[in-house]
Coordinates of C-alpha atoms and ligand atoms in Angstrom, one line a residue:
X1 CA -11.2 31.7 -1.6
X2 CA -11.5 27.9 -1.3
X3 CA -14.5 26.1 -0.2
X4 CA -14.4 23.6 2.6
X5 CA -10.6 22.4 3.7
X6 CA -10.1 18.8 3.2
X7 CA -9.8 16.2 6.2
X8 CA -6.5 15.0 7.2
X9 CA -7.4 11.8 5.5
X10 CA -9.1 13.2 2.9
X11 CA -6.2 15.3 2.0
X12 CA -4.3 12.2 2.2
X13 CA -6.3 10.4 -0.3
X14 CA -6.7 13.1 -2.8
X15 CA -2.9 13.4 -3.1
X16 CA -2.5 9.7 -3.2
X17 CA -6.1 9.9 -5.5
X18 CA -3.5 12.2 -7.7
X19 CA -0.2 10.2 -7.5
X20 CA -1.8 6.9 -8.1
X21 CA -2.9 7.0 -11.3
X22 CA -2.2 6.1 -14.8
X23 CA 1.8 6.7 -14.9
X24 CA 1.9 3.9 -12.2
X25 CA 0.0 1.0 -13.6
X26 CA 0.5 1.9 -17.4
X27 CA 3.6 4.4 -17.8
X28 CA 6.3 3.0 -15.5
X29 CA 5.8 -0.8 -16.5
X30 CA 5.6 0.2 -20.3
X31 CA 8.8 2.8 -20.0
X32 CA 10.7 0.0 -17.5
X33 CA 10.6 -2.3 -20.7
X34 CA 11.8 0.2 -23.2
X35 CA 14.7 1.6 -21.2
X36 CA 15.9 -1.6 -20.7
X37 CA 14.6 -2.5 -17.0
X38 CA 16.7 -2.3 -14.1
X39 CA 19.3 0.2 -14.3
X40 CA 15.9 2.5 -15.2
X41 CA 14.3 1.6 -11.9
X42 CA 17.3 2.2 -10.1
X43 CA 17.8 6.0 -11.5
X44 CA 13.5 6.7 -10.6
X45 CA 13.8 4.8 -7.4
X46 CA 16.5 6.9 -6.4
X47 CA 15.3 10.3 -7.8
X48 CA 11.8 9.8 -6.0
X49 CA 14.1 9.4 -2.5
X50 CA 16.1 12.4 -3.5
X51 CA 14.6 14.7 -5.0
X52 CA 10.8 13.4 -5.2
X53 CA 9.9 13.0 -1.7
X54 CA 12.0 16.7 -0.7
X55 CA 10.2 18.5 -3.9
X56 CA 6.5 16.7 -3.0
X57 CA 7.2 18.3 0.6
X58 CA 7.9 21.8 -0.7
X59 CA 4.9 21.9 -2.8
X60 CA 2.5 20.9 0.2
X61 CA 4.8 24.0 2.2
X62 CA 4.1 26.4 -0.4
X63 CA 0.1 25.2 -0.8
X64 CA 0.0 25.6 2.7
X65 CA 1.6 28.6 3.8
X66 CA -0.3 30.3 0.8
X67 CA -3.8 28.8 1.0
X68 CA -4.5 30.1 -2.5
X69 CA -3.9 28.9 -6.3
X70 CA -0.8 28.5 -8.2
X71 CA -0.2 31.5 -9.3
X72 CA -1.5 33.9 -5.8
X73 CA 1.0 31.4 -4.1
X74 CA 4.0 32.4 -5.7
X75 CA 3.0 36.1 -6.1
X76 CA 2.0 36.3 -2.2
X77 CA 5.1 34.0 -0.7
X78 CA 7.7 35.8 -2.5
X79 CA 9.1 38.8 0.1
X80 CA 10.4 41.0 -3.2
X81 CA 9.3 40.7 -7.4
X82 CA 6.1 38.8 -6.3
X83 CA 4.9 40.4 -9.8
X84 CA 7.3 38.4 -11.5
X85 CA 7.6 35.2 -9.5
X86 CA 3.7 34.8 -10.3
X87 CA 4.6 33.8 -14.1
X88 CA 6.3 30.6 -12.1
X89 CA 2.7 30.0 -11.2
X90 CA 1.4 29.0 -15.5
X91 CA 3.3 25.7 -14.6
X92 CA -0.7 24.3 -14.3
X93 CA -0.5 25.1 -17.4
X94 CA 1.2 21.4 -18.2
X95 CA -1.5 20.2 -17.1
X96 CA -2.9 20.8 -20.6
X97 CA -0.7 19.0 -22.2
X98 CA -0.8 16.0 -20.0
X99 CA -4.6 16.3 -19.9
X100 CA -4.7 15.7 -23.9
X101 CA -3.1 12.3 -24.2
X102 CA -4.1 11.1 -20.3
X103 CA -7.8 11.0 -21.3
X104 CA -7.1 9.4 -24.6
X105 CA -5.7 6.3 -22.5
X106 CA -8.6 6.4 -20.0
X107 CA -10.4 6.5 -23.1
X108 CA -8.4 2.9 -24.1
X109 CA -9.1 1.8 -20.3
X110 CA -12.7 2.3 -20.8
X111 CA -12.3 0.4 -23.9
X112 CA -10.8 -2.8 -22.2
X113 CA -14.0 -2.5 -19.4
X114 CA -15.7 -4.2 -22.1
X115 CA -13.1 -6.3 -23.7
X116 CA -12.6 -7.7 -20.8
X117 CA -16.0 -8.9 -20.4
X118 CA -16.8 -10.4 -23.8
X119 CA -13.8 -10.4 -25.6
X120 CA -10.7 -11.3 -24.5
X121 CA -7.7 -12.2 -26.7
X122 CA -6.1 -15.8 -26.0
X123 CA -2.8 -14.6 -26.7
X124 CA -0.2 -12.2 -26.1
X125 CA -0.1 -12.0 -30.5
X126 CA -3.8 -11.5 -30.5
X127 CA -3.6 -9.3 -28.0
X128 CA -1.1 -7.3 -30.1
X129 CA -2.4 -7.0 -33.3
X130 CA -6.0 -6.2 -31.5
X131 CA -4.4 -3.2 -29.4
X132 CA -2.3 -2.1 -33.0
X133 CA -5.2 -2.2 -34.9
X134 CA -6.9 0.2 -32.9
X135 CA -4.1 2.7 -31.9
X136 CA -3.3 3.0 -35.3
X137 CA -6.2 2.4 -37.7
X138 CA -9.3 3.0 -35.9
X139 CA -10.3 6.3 -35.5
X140 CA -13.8 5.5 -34.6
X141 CA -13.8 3.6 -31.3
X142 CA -10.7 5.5 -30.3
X143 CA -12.7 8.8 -30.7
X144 CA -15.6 7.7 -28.9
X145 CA -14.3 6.4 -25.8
X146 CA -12.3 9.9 -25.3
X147 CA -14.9 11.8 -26.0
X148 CA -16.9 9.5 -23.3
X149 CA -13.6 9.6 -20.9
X150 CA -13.2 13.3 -21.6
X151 CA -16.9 13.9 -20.4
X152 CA -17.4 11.5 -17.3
X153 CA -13.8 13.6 -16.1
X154 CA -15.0 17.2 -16.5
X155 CA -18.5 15.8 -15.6
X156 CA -16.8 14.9 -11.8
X157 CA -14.9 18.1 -12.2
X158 CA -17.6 20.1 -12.2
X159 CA -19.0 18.6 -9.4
X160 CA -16.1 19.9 -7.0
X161 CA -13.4 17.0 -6.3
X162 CA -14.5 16.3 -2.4
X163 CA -18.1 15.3 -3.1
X164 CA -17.7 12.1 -6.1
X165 CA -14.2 11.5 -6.4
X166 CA -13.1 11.5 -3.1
X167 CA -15.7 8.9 -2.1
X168 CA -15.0 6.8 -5.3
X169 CA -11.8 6.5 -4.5
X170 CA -12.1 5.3 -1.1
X171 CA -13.7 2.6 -2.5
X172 CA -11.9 2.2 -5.8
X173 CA -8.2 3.1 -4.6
X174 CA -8.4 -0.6 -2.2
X175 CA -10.1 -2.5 -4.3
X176 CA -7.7 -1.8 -7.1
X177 CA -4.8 -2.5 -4.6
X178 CA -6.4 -5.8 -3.5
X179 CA -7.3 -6.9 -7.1
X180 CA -3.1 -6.0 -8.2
X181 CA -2.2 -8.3 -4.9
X182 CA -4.3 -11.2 -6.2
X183 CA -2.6 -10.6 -9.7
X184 CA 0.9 -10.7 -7.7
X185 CA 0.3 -13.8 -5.6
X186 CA -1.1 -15.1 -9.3
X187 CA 2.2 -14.3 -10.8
X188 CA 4.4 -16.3 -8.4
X189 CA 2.9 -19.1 -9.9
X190 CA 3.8 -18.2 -13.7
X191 CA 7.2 -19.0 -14.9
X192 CA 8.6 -15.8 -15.9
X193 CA 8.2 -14.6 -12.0
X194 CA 11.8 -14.7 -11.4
X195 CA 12.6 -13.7 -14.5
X196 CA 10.6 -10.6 -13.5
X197 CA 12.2 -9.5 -10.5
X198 CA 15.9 -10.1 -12.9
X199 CA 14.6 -7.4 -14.8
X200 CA 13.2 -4.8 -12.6
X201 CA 15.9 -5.4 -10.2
X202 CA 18.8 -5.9 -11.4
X203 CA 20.3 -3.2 -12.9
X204 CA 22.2 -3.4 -16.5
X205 CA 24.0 -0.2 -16.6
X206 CA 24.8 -0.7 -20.1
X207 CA 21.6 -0.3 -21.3
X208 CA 21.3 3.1 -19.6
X209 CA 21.8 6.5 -21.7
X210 CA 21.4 10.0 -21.1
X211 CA 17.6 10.0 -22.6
X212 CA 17.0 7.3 -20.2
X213 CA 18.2 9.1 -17.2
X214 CA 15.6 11.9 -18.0
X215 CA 12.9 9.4 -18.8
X216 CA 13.2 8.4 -15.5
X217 CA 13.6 11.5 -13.6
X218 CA 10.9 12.8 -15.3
X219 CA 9.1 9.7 -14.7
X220 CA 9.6 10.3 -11.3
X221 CA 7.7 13.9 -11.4
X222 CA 5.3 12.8 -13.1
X223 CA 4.5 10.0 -11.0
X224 CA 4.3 11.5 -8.0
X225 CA 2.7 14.9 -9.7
X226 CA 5.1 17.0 -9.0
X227 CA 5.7 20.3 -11.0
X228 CA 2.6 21.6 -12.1
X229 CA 1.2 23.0 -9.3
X230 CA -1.1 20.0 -8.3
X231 CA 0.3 19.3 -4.6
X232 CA 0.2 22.6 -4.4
X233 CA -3.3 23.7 -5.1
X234 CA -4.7 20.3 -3.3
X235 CA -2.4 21.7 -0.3
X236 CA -3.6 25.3 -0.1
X237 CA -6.7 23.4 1.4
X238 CA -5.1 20.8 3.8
X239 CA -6.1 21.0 7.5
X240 CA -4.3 23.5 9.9
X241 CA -3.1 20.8 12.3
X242 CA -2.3 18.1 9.7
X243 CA 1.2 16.8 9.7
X244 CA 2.3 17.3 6.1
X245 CA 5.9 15.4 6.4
X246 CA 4.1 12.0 7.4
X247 CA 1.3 12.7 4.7
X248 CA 4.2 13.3 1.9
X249 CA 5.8 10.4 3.2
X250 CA 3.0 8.0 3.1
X251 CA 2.2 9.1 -0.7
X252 CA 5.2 8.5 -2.1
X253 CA 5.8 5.3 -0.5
X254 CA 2.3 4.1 -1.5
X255 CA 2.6 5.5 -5.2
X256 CA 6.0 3.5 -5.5
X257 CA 5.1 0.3 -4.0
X258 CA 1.5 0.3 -6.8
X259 CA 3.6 0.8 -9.6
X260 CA 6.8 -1.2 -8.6
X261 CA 3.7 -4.3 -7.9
X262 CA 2.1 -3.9 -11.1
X263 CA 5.5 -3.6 -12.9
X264 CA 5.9 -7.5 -11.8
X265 CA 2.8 -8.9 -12.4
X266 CA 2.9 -7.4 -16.2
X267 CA 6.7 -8.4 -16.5
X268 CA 6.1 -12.3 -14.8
X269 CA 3.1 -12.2 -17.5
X270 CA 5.4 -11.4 -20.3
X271 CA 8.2 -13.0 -19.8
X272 CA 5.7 -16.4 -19.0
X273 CA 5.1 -16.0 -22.8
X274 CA 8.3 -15.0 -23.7
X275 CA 6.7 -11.5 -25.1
X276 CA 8.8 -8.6 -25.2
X277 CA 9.1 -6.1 -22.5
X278 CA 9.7 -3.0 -25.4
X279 CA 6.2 -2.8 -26.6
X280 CA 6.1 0.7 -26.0
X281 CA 2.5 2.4 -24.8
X282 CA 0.4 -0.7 -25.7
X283 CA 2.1 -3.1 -22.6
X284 CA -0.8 -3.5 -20.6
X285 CA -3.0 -3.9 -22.6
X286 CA -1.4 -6.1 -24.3
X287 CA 0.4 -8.3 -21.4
X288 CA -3.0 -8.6 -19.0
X289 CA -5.5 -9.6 -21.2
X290 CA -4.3 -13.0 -22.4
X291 CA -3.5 -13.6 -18.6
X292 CA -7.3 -13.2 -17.8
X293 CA -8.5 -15.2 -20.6
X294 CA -6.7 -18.3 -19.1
X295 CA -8.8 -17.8 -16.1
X296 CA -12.0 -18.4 -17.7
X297 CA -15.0 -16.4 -16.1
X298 CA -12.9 -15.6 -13.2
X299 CA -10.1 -13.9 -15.7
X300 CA -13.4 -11.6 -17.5
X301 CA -14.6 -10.8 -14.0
X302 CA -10.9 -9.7 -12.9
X303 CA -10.2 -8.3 -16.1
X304 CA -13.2 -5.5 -15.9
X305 CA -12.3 -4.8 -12.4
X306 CA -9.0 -4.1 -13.0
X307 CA -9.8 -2.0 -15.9
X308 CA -12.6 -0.8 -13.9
X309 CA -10.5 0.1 -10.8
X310 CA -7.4 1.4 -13.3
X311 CA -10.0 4.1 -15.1
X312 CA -11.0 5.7 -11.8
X313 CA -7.3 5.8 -10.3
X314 CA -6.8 7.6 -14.2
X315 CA -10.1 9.7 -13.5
X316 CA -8.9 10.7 -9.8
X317 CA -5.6 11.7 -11.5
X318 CA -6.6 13.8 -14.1
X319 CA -9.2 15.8 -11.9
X320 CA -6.1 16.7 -10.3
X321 CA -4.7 17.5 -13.2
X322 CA -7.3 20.0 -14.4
X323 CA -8.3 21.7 -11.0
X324 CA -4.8 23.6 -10.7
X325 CA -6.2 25.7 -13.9
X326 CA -9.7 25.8 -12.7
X327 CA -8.5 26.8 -9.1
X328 CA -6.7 29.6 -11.1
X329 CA -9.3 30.7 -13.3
X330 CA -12.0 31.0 -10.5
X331 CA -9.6 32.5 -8.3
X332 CA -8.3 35.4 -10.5
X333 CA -10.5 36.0 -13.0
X334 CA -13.9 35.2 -10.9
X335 CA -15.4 33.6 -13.3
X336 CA -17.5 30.2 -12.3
X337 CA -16.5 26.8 -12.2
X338 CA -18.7 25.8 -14.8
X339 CA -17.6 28.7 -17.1
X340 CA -14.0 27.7 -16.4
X341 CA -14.2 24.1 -17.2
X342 CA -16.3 25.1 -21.1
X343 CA -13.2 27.2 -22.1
X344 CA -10.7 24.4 -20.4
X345 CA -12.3 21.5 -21.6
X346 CA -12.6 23.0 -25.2
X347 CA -8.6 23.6 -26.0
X348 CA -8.2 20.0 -24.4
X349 CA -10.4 17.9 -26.9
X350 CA -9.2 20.1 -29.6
X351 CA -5.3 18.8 -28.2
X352 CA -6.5 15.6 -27.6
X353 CA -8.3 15.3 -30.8
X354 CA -5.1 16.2 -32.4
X355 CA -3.3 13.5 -30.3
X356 CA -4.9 11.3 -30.9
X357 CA -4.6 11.7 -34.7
X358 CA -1.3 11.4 -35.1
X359 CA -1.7 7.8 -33.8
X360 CA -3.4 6.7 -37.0
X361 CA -1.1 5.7 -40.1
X362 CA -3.4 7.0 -42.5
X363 CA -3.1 10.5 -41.4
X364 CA 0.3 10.2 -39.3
X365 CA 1.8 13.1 -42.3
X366 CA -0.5 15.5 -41.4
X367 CA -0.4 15.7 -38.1
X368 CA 3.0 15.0 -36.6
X369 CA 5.9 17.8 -36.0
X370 CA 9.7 17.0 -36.4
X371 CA 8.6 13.7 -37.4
X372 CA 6.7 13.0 -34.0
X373 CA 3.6 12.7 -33.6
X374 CA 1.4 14.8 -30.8
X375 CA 0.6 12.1 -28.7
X376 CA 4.2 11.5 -28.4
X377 CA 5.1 15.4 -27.9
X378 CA 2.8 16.0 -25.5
X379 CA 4.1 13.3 -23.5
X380 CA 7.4 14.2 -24.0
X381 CA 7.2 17.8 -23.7
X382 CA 5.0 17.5 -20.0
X383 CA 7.2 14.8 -18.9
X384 CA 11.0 15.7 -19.8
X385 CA 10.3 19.3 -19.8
X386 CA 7.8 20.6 -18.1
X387 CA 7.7 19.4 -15.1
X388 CA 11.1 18.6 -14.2
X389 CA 11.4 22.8 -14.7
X390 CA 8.7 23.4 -12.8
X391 CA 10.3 21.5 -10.2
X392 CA 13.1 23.3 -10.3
X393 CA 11.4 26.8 -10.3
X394 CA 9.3 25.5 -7.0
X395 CA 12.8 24.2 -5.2
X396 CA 14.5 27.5 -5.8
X397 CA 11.2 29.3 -4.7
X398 CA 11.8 27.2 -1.5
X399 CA 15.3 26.8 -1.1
X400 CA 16.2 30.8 -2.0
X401 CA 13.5 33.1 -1.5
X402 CA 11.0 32.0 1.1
X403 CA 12.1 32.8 4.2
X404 CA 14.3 30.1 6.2
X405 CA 12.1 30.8 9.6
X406 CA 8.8 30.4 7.8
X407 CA 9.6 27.0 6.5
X408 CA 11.3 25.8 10.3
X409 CA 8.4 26.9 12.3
X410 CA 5.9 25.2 9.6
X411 CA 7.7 22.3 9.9
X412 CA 9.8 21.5 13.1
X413 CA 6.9 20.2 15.1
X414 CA 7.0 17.4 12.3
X415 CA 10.4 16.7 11.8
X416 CA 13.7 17.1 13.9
X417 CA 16.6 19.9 13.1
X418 CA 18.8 17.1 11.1
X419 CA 16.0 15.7 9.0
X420 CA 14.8 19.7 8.4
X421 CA 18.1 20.1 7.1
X422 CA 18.9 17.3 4.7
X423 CA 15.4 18.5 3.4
X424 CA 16.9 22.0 3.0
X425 CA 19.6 21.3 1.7
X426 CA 18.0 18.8 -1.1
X427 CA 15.6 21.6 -1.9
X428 CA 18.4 24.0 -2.0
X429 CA 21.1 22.4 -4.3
X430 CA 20.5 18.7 -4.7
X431 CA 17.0 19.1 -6.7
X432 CA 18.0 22.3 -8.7
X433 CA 21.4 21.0 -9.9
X434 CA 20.6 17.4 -10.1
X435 CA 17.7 17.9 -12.6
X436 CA 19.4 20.4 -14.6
X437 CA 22.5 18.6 -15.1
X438 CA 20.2 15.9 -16.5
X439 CA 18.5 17.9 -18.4
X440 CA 21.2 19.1 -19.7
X441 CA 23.1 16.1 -20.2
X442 CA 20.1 15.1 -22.7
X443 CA 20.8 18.1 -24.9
X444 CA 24.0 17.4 -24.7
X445 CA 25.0 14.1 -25.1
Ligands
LIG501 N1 0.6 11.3 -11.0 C1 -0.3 10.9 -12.1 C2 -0.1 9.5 -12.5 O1 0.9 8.9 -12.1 C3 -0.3 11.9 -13.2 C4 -0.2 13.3 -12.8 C5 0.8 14.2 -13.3 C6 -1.2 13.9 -12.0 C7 0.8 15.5 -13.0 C8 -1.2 15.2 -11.7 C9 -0.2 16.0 -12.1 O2 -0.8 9.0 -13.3

């Protein structure tokens, strides 16, 4: 059913290749300044510890124990109603949705490649009105670089995600870590450093309401890729002998340490300038540029690395977005990888098409929905929705009907009895409960 199993290290890398990815270096910073900072980081720090890291494990268990797609997983784990426990399996099916506006901002990445090198604003205003203009106004450039985004990531799809991507990011995936590390030890030097670490750190709980506590919680899924079958489907190929707590473990660490680094270079930057953190979607691309013009050549060379480095952790993140479905479709319906990708990749550029439309002002009536555009739904929908019930379905999978001995004699040679059962018990009532009484909550109140 699957080709070649993936190295410990490889499997490693491919989930980190997953987690690492745009929501880090472009979501969290830019969703950190609209939810008011602190008390936001708090709520996702302590959601990934809680329920991330438990949820993360149970979706490598359930890859594991299965060794199949999504949907087989659930059907063949479940002792009784495996017919109906399958349906849990069309949570890849988010991955549509995410898929849509994720490649329209690799798409903007690509964009800044070449900014970067020839021309970069010299101010955080410049930088503004540059990124407004073509969010909302220019149709052209935006639709090319998707469409070119869209193609180079169902090009590397196609090719089977060991062969280019898993080598790419080997090289990529440090380099981008060394080039954020220069921009930290850059932004100890600026002025709004301190200010920075006020902001992420110190929590403001009066800034905090219920839409924020699901922003970040779903923040938090999305982040570390939980709840659409991804950890899943990369697990169903992991190594017999790997051990899959320390491999969970290291991910999420890594994934929260990238995007808690990158929050305070872009917030030293901003608050250096005294721009505001609430810029919504555009923060990076606003915040950064202006800091690399300052450093001459060096800041143009920087600049397209970064972008450079940023596209490929966005490309290694959306393969993993798309090969839950094209796992599936092979799988059950035995149709080719090729043929699977045509009829994917056509309903996403139709959504990202769409998308991205409802960005522009000109045509913002047509295409938006309760006064939203899709861009905006999409990302709502996947993140707030989506996968936090899809995390939920997956921990009552685990907690309730797989077996209790088939999960302690996968895992006990990784972990001892009282770490086994805080995990247990997380899975069992802690994840459920505490993401639907957020969810909840939202509706709510
Ligand atoms: N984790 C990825 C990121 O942070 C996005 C992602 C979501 C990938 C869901 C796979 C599944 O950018």
């Amino acid at each position: 059913m699957h080709g070649a199993r993936f190295s410990k290290f490889g499997f490693i890398m491919a989930s980190a290749g997953s987690a690492v990815g745009l929501g880090n270096i472009w979501k969290f910073p830019y969703m950190t300044g609209e939810n008011g900072g602190g008390a936001f980081v708090l709520i996702y720090l302590l959601t990934i510890t809680f329920v991330g890291l438990s949820l993360f494990l149970a979706e490598v268990v359930i890859g594991r124990l299965s060794r199949g797609d999504a949907v087989s997983a659930f059907e063949s784990l479940a002792p009784r109603n495996g017919n109906l426990w399958k349906y849990s399996g069309f949570m890849i099916f988010t991955g549509i949705l995410i898929l849509s506006f994720y490649t329209i901002v690799i798409g903007w990445i690509f964009k800044y490649i070449y900014v970067s090198a020839f021309s970069l604003p010299s101010s955080v205003k410049e930088a503004g009105s540059s990124f407004g203009g073509m969010l909302s106004a220019d149709t052209t450039t935006q639709t090319l670089f998707f469409t070119l985004a869209f193609f180079v990531t169902f090009f590397i799809v196609s090719k089977g995600v060991k062969q280019g991507i898993e080598k790419i990011n080997l090289i990529l995936m440090p380099l981008l870590v060394i080039i954020l590390l220069i921009l930290l030890a850059y932004s100890f030097t600026l002025s709004g450093f301190g200010k920075a670490v006020a902001f992420l750190f110190v929590p403001d709980f009066s800034k905090v309401h219920s839409s924020s506590i699901l922003a970040a919680v779903g923040h938090a899924f999305f982040t570390l890729s939980l709840g659409m079958g991804t950890i899943m489907t990369y697990a169903a190929s992991i190594p017999k002998d790997a051990n899959i707590a320390k491999s969970s473990l290291m991910v999420a660490v890594l994934d929260t340490v990238i995007a808690l680094v990158a929050g305070l270079v872009i917030f030293s930057f901003l608050f250096h300038f005294n721009a505001e953190p609430s810029q919504g979607p555009g923060l990076i691309f606003i915040s950064l540029p202006p800091l690399f013009y300052q450093l001459g050549i060096l800041g143009n060379a920087i600049g397209v690395l970064f972008f450079m480095a940023l596209a490929f952790a966005g490309i290694t993140s959306a393969v993993s977005i798309v090969e839950p479905t094209v796992m599936y479709m092979i799988d059950r319906f035995k149709i080719s990888r090729t043929k699977s990708l045509v009829i994917l990749s056509a309903v996403v550029y139709l959504l990202g098409m769409l998308a991205l439309l409802s960005n522009i002002d000109e045509l913002k009536k047509y295409v938006t929905f309760f006064g939203k555009g899709f861009f905006d739904i999409f990302d709502f929908l996947s993140s707030s929705v989506l996968l936090p019930l899809g995390g939920i379905l997956i921990a009552i999978f685990v907690g309730f009907v797989i077996e209790k001995n088939r999960l302690y004699s996968l895992l006990s040679p990784f972990m001892s009895d009282s770490i086994f059962n805080l995990w247990y018990f997380s899975i069992k009532y802690i994840t459920p409960i505490g993401v639907f009484a957020v969810m909840i909550n939202k509706i709510f109140f």
